PDB file of C-alpha atoms and ligand atoms in Angstrom:
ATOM      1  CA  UNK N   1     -33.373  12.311  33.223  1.00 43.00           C
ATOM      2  CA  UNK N   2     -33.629  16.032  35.347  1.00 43.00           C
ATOM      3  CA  UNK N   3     -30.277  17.474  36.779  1.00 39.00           C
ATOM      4  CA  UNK N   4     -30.397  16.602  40.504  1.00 38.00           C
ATOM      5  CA  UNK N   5     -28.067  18.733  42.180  1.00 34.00           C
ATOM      6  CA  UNK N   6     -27.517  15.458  45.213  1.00 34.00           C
ATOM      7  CA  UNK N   7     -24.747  13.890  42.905  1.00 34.00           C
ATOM      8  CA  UNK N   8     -21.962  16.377  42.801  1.00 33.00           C
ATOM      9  CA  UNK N   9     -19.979  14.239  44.116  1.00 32.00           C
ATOM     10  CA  UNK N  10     -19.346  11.651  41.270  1.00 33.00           C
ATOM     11  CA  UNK N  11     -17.355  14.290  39.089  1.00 33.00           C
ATOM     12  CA  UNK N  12     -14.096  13.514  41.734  1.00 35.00           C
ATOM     13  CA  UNK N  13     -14.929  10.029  40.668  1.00 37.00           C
ATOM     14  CA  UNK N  14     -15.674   9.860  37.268  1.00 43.00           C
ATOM     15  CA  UNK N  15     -12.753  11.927  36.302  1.00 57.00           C
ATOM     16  CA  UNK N  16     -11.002   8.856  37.115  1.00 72.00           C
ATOM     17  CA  UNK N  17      -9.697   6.943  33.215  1.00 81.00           C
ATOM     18  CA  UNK N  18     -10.685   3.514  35.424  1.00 81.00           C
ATOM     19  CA  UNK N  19     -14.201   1.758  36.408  1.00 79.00           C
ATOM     20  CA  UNK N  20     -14.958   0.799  40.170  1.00 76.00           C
ATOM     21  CA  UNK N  21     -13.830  -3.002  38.213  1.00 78.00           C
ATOM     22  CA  UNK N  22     -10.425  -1.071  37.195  1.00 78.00           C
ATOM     23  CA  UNK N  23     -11.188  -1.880  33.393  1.00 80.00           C
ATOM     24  CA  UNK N  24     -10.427   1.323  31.587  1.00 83.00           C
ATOM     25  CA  UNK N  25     -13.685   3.186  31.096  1.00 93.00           C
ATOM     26  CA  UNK N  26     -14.948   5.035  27.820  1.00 97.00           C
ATOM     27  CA  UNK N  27     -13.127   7.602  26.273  1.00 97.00           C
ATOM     28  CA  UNK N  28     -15.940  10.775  26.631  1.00 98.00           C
ATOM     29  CA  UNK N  29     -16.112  13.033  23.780  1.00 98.00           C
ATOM     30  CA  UNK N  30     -17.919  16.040  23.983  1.00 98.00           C
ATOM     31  CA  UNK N  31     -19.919  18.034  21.140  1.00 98.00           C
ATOM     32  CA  UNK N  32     -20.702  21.639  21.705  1.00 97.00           C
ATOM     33  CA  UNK N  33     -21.361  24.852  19.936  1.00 96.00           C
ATOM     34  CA  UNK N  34     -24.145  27.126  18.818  1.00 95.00           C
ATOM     35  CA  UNK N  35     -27.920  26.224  18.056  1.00 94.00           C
ATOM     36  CA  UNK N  36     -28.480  24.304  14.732  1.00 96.00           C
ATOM     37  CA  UNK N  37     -25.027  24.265  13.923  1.00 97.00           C
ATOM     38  CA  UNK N  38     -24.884  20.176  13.243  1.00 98.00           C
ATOM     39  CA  UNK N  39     -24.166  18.591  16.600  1.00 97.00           C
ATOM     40  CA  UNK N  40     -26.845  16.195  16.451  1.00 97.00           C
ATOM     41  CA  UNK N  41     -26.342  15.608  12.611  1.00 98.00           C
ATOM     42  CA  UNK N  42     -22.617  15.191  13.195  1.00 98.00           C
ATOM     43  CA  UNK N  43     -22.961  12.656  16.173  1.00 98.00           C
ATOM     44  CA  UNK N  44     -25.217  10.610  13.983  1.00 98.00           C
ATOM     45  CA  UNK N  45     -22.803  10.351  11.084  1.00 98.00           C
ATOM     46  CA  UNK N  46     -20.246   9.795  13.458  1.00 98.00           C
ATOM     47  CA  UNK N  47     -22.111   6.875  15.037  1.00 98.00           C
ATOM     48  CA  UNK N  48     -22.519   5.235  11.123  1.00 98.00           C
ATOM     49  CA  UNK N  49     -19.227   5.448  10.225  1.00 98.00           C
ATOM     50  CA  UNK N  50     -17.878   3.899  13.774  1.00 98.00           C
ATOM     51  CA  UNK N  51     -20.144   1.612  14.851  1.00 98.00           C
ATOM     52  CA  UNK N  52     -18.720  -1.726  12.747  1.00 98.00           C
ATOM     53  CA  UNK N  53     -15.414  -0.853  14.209  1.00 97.00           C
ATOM     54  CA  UNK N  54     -16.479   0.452  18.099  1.00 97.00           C
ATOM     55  CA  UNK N  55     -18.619  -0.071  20.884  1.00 97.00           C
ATOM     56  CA  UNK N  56     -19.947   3.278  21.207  1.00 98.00           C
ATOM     57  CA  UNK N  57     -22.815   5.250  22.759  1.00 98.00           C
ATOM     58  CA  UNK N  58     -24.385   8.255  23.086  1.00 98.00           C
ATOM     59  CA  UNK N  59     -25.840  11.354  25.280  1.00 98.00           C
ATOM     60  CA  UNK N  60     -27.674  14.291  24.166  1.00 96.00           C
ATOM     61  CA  UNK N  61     -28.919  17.090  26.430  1.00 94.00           C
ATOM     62  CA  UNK N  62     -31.980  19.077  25.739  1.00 88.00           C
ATOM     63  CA  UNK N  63     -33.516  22.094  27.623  1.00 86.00           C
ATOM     64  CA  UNK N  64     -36.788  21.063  27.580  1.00 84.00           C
ATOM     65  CA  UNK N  65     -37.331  17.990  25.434  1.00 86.00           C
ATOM     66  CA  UNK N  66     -35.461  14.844  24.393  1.00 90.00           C
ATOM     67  CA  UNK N  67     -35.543  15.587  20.678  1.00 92.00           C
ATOM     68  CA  UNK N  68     -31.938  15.264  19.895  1.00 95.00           C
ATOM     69  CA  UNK N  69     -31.821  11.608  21.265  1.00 96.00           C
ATOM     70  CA  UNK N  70     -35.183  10.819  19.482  1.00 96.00           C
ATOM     71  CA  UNK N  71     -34.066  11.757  16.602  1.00 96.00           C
ATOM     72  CA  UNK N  72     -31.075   9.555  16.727  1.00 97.00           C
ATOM     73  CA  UNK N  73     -33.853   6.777  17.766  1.00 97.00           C
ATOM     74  CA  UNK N  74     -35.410   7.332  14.880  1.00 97.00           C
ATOM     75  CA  UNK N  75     -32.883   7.631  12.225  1.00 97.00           C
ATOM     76  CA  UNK N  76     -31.533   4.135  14.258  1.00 97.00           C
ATOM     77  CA  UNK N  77     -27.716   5.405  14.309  1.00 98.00           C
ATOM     78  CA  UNK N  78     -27.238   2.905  17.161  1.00 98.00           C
ATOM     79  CA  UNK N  79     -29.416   0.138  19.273  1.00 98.00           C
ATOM     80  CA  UNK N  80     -31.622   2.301  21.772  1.00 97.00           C
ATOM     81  CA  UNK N  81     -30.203   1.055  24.702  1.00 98.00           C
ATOM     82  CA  UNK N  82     -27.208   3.174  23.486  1.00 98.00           C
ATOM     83  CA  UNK N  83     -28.773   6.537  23.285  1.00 98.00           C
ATOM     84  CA  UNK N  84     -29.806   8.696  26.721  1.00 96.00           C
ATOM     85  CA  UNK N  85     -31.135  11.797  27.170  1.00 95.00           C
ATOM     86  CA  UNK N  86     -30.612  14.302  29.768  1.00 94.00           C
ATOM     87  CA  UNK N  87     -33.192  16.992  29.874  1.00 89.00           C
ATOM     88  CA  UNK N  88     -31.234  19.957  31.735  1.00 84.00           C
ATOM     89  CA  UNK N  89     -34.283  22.576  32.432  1.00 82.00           C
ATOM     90  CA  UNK N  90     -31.525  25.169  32.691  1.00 78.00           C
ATOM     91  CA  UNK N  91     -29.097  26.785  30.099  1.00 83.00           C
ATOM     92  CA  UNK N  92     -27.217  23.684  28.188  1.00 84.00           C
ATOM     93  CA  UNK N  93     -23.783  24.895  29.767  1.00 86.00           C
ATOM     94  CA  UNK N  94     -24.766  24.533  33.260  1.00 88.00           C
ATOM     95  CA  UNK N  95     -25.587  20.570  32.966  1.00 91.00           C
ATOM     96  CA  UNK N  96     -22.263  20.335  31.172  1.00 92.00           C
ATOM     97  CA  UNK N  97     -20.041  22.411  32.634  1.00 91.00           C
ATOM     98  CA  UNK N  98     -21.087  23.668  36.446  1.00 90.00           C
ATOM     99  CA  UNK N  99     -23.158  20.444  37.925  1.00 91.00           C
ATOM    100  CA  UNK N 100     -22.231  17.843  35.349  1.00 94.00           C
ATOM    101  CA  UNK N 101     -23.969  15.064  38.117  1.00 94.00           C
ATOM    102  CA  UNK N 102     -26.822  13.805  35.565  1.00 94.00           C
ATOM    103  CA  UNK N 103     -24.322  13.827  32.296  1.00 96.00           C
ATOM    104  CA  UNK N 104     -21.865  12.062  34.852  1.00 96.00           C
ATOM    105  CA  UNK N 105     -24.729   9.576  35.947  1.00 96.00           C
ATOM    106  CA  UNK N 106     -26.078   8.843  32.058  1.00 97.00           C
ATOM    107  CA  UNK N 107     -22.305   8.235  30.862  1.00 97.00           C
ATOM    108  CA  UNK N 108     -21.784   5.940  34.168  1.00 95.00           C
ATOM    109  CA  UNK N 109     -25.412   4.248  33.576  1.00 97.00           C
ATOM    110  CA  UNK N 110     -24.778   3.401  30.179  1.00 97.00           C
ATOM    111  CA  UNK N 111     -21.119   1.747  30.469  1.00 96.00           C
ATOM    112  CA  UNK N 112     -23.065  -0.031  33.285  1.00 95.00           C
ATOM    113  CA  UNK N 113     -25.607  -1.655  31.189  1.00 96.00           C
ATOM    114  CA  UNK N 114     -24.033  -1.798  27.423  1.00 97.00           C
ATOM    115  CA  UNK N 115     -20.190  -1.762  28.276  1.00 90.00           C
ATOM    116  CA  UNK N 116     -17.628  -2.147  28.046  1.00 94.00           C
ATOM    117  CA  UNK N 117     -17.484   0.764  25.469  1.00 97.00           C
ATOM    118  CA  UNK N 118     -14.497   2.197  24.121  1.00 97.00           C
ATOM    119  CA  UNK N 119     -16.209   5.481  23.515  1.00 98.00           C
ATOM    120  CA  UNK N 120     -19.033   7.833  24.564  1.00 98.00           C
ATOM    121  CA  UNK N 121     -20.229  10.945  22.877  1.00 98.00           C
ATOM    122  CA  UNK N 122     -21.924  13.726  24.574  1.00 98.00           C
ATOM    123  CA  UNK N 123     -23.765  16.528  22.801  1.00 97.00           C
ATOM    124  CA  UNK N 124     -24.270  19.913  24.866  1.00 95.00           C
ATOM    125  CA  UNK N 125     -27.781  21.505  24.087  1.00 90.00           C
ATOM    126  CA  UNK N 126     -26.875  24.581  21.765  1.00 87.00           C
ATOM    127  CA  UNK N 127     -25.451  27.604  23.727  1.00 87.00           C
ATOM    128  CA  UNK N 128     -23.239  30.351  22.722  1.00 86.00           C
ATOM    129  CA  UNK N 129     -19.481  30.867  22.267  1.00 88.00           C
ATOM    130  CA  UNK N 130     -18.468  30.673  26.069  1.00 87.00           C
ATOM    131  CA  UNK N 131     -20.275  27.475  26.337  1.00 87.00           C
ATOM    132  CA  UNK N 132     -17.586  24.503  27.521  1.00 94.00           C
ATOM    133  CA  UNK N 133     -17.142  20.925  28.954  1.00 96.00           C
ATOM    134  CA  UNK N 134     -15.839  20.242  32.432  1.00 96.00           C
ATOM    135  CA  UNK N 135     -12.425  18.293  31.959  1.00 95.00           C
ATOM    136  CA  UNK N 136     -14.558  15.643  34.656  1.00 95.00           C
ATOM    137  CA  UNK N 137     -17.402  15.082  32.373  1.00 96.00           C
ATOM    138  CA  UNK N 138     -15.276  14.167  28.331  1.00 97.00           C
ATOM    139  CA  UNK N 139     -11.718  13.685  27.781  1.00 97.00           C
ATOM    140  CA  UNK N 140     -11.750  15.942  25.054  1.00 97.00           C
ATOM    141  CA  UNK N 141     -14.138  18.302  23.187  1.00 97.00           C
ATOM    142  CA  UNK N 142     -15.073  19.256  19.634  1.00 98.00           C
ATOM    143  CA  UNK N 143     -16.603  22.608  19.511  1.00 98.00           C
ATOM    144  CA  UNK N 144     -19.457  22.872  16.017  1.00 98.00           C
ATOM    145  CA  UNK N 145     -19.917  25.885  14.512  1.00 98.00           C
ATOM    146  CA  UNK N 146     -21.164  26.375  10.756  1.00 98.00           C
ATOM    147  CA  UNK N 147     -21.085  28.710   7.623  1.00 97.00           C
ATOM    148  CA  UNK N 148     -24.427  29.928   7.752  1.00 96.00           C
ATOM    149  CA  UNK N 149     -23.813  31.356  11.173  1.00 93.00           C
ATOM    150  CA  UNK N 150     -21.925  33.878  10.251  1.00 92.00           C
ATOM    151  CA  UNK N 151     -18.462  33.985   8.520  1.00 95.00           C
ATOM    152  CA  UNK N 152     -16.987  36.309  11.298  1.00 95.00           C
ATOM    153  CA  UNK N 153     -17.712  33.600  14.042  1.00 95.00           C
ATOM    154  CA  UNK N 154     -14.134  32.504  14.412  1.00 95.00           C
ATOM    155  CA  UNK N 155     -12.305  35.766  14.301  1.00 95.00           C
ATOM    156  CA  UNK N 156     -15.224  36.249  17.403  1.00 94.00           C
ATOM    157  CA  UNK N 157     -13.616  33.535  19.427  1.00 93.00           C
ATOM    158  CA  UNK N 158     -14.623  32.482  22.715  1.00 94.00           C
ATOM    159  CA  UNK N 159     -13.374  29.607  24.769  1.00 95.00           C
ATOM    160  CA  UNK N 160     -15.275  27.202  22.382  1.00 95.00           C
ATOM    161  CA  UNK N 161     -13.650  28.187  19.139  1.00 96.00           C
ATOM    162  CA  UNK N 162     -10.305  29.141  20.815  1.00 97.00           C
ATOM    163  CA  UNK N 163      -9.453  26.381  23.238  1.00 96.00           C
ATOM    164  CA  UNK N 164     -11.667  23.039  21.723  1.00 97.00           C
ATOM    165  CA  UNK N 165      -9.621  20.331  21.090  1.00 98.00           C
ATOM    166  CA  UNK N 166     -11.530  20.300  18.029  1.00 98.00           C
ATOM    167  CA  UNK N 167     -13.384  23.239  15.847  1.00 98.00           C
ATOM    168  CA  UNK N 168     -15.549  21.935  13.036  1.00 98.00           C
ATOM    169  CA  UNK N 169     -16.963  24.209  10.853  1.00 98.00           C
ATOM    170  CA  UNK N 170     -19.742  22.926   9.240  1.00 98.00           C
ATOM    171  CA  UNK N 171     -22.419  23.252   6.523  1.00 98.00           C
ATOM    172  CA  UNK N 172     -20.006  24.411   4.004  1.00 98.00           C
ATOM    173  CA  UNK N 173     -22.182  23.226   1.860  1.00 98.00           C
ATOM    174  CA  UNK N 174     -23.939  26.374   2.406  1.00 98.00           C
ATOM    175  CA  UNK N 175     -21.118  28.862   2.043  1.00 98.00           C
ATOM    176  CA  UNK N 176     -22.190  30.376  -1.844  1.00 97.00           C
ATOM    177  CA  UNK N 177     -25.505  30.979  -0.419  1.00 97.00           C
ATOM    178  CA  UNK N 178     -25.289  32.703   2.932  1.00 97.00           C
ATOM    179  CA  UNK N 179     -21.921  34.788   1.473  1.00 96.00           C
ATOM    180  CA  UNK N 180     -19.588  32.859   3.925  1.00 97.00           C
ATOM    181  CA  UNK N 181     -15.430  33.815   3.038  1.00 97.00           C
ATOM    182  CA  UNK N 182     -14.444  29.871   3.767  1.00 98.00           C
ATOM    183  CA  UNK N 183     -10.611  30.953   3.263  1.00 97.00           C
ATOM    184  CA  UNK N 184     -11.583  34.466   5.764  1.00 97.00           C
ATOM    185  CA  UNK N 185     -12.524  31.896   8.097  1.00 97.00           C
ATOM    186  CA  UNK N 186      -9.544  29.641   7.863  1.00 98.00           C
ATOM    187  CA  UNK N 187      -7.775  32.049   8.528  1.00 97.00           C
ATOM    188  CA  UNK N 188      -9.474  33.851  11.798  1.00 97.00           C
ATOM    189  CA  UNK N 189      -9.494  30.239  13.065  1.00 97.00           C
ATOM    190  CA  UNK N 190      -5.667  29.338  12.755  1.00 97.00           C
ATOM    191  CA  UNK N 191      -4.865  33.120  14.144  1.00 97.00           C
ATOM    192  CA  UNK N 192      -7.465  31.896  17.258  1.00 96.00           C
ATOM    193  CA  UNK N 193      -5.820  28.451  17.838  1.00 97.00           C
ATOM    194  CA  UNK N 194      -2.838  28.460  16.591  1.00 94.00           C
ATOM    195  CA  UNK N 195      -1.400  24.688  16.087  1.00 95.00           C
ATOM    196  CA  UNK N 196      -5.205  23.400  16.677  1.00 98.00           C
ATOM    197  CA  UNK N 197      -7.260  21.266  14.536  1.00 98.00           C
ATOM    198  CA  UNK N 198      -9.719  23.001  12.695  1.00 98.00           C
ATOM    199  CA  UNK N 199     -12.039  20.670  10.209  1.00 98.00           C
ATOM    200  CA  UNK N 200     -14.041  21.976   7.800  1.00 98.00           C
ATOM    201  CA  UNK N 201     -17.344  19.588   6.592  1.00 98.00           C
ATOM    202  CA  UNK N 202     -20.383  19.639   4.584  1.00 98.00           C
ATOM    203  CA  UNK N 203     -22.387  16.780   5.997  1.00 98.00           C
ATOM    204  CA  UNK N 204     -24.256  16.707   2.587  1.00 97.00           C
ATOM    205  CA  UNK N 205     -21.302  16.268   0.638  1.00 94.00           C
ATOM    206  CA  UNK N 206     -19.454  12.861  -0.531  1.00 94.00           C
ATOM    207  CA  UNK N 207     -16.806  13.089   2.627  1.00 95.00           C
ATOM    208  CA  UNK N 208     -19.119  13.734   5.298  1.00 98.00           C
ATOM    209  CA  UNK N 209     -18.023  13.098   8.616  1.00 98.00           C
ATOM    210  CA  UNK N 210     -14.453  11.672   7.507  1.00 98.00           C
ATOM    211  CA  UNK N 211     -12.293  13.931   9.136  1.00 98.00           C
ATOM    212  CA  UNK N 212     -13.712  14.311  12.329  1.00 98.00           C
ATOM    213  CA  UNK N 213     -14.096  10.387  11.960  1.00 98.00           C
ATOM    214  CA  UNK N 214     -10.248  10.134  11.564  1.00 98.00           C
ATOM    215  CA  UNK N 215      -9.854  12.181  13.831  1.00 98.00           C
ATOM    216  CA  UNK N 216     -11.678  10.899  16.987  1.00 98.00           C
ATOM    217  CA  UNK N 217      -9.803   7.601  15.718  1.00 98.00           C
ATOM    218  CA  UNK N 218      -6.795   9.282  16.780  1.00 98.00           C
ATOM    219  CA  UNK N 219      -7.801  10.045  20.250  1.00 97.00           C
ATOM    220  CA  UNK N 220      -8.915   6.596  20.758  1.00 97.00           C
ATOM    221  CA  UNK N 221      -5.432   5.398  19.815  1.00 96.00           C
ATOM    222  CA  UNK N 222      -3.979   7.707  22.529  1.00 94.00           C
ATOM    223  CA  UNK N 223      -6.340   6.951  25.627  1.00 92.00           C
ATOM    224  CA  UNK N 224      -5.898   3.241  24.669  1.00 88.00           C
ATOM    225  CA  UNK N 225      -2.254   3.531  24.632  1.00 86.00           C
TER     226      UNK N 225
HETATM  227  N1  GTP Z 301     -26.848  22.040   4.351  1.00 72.15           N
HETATM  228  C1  GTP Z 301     -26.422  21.422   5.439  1.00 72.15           C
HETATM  229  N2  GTP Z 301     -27.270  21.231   6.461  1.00 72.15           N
HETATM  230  C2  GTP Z 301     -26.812  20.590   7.570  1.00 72.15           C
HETATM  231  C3  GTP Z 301     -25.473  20.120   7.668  1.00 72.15           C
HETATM  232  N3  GTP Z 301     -25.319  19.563   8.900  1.00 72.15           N
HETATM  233  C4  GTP Z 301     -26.508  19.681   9.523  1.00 72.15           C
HETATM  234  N4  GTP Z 301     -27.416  20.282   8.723  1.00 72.15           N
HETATM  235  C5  GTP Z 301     -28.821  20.602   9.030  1.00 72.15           C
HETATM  236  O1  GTP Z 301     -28.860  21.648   9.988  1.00 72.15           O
HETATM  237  C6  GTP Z 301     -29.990  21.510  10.842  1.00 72.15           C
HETATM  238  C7  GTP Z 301     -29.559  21.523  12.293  1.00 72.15           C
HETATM  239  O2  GTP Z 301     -28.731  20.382  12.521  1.00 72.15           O
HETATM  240  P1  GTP Z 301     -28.631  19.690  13.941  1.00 72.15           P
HETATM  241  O3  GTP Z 301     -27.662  18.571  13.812  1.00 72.15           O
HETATM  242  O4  GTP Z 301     -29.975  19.391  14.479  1.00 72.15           O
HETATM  243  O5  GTP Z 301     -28.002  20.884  14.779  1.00 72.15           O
HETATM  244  P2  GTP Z 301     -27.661  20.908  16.342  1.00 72.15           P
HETATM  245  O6  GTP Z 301     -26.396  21.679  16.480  1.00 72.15           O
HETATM  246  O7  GTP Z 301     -27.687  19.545  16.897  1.00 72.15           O
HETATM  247  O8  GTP Z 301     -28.883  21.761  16.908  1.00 72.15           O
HETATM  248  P3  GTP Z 301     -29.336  21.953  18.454  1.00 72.15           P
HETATM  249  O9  GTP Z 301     -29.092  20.654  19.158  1.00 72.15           O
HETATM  250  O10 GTP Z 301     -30.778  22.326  18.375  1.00 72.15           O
HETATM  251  O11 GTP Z 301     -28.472  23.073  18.997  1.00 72.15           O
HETATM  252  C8  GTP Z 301     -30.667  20.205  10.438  1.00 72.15           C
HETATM  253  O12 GTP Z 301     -31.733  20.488   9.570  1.00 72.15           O
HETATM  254  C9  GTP Z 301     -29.568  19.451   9.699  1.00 72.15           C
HETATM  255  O13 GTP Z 301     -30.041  18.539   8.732  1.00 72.15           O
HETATM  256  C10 GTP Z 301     -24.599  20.333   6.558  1.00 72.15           C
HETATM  257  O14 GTP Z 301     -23.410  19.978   6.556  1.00 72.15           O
HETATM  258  N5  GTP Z 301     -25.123  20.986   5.480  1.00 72.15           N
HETATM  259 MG1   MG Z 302     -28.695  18.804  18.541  1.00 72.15          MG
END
């Protein structure tokens, strides 16, 4: 799918928490941060350890390409018909934060023909630190940086790392190698958000995705209540 700039208009509607049918629609999760910092990888582990428990689906947005969602197709994280890609052809922030009409038309299309689903992830293509969701595309955001990146990336900040209702810092897995301070960057990222959720994950160790897990668990519980 290519952004078409003739549905603007579906963000007034889609904001809305209720389908035309006035079931409650998905709750819309969005997945952003820097390139290579485990968006896809997270998304996929967060599809295994949900999908006995959830109907769930996913979007991924690519520049150029539709690599992310193939490689969820390949690794089989959820039926096919679950997984769409939106190819944005522009920088990754612009299809998810300025004309959000083709994310807005893949989340809409795919409660359409696999819903009812009680959630919907959406994975940005990887920008930098300014990069954010419109509040009418998800419901909430997790924001994905990792060690290897640097270990001055949340004392940086940037509306990602300051204001997501999520930060995950991942790949710590990594930290011994690259030099990262893990307790320096606890710290920067508490003084940046203050009472915010901040996880930190190695996706290659025995708790995985747990956390973040738990915690989109807890979101769920609030939209359905
Ligand atoms: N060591 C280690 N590698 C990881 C971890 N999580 C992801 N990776 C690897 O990091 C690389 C990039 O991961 P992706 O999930 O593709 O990153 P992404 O943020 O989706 O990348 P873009 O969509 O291209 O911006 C892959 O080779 C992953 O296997 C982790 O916790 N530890
Ligand atoms: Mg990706």
């Amino acid at each position: 799918m290519h952004l078409d700039h003739s549905h603007s208009a579906l963000s007034a509607v889609s904001a809305d928490a209720h389908r035309p049918d006035g079931a409650r629609r998905a709750l819309r999760i969005g997945l952003g941060g820097p390139v290579g910092s485990g968006k896809t990888a997270t998304v996929a582990a967060l599809c295994r350890a949900l999908r006995d428990e959830l109907s769930l689906a996913v979007v991924t947005n690519d520049i150029y390409t539709r690599e992310d969602a193939e490689f969820l197709l390949r690794e089989a994280v959820l039926p096919p018909e679950r997984i769409t890609a939106v190819e944005t052809g522009a920088c990754p922030h612009t299809a998810i934060r300025d004309d959000i009409s083709a994310n807005l038309e893949a989340v809409e299309d795919l409660e359409d023909a696999v819903g009812p689903l009680d959630l919907i992830l959406v994975e940005s293509g990887g920008d930098n630190l300014t990069a954010t969701f419109s509040k009418g595309l998800v419901d909430a955001q997790i924001f994905v940086i990792d060690v290897a990146g640097g270990d001055d990336i949340p004392r940086k900040g940037g509306p990602g790392v300051t204001t997501a209702d999520l930060l995950v810092v991942n790949k710590t897995d990594l930290a011994p190698y690259v030099g990262s301070d893990l307790a320096r960057m606890a710290a920067d990222a508490k003084a940046q958000r203050a009472e915010l959720p901040v996880v930190f994950q190695s996706l290659r160790g025995e708790t995985g995705v747990a956390d973040v897990a738990a915690w989109v668990r807890g979101r769920l519980a609030a939209w359905a209540a």
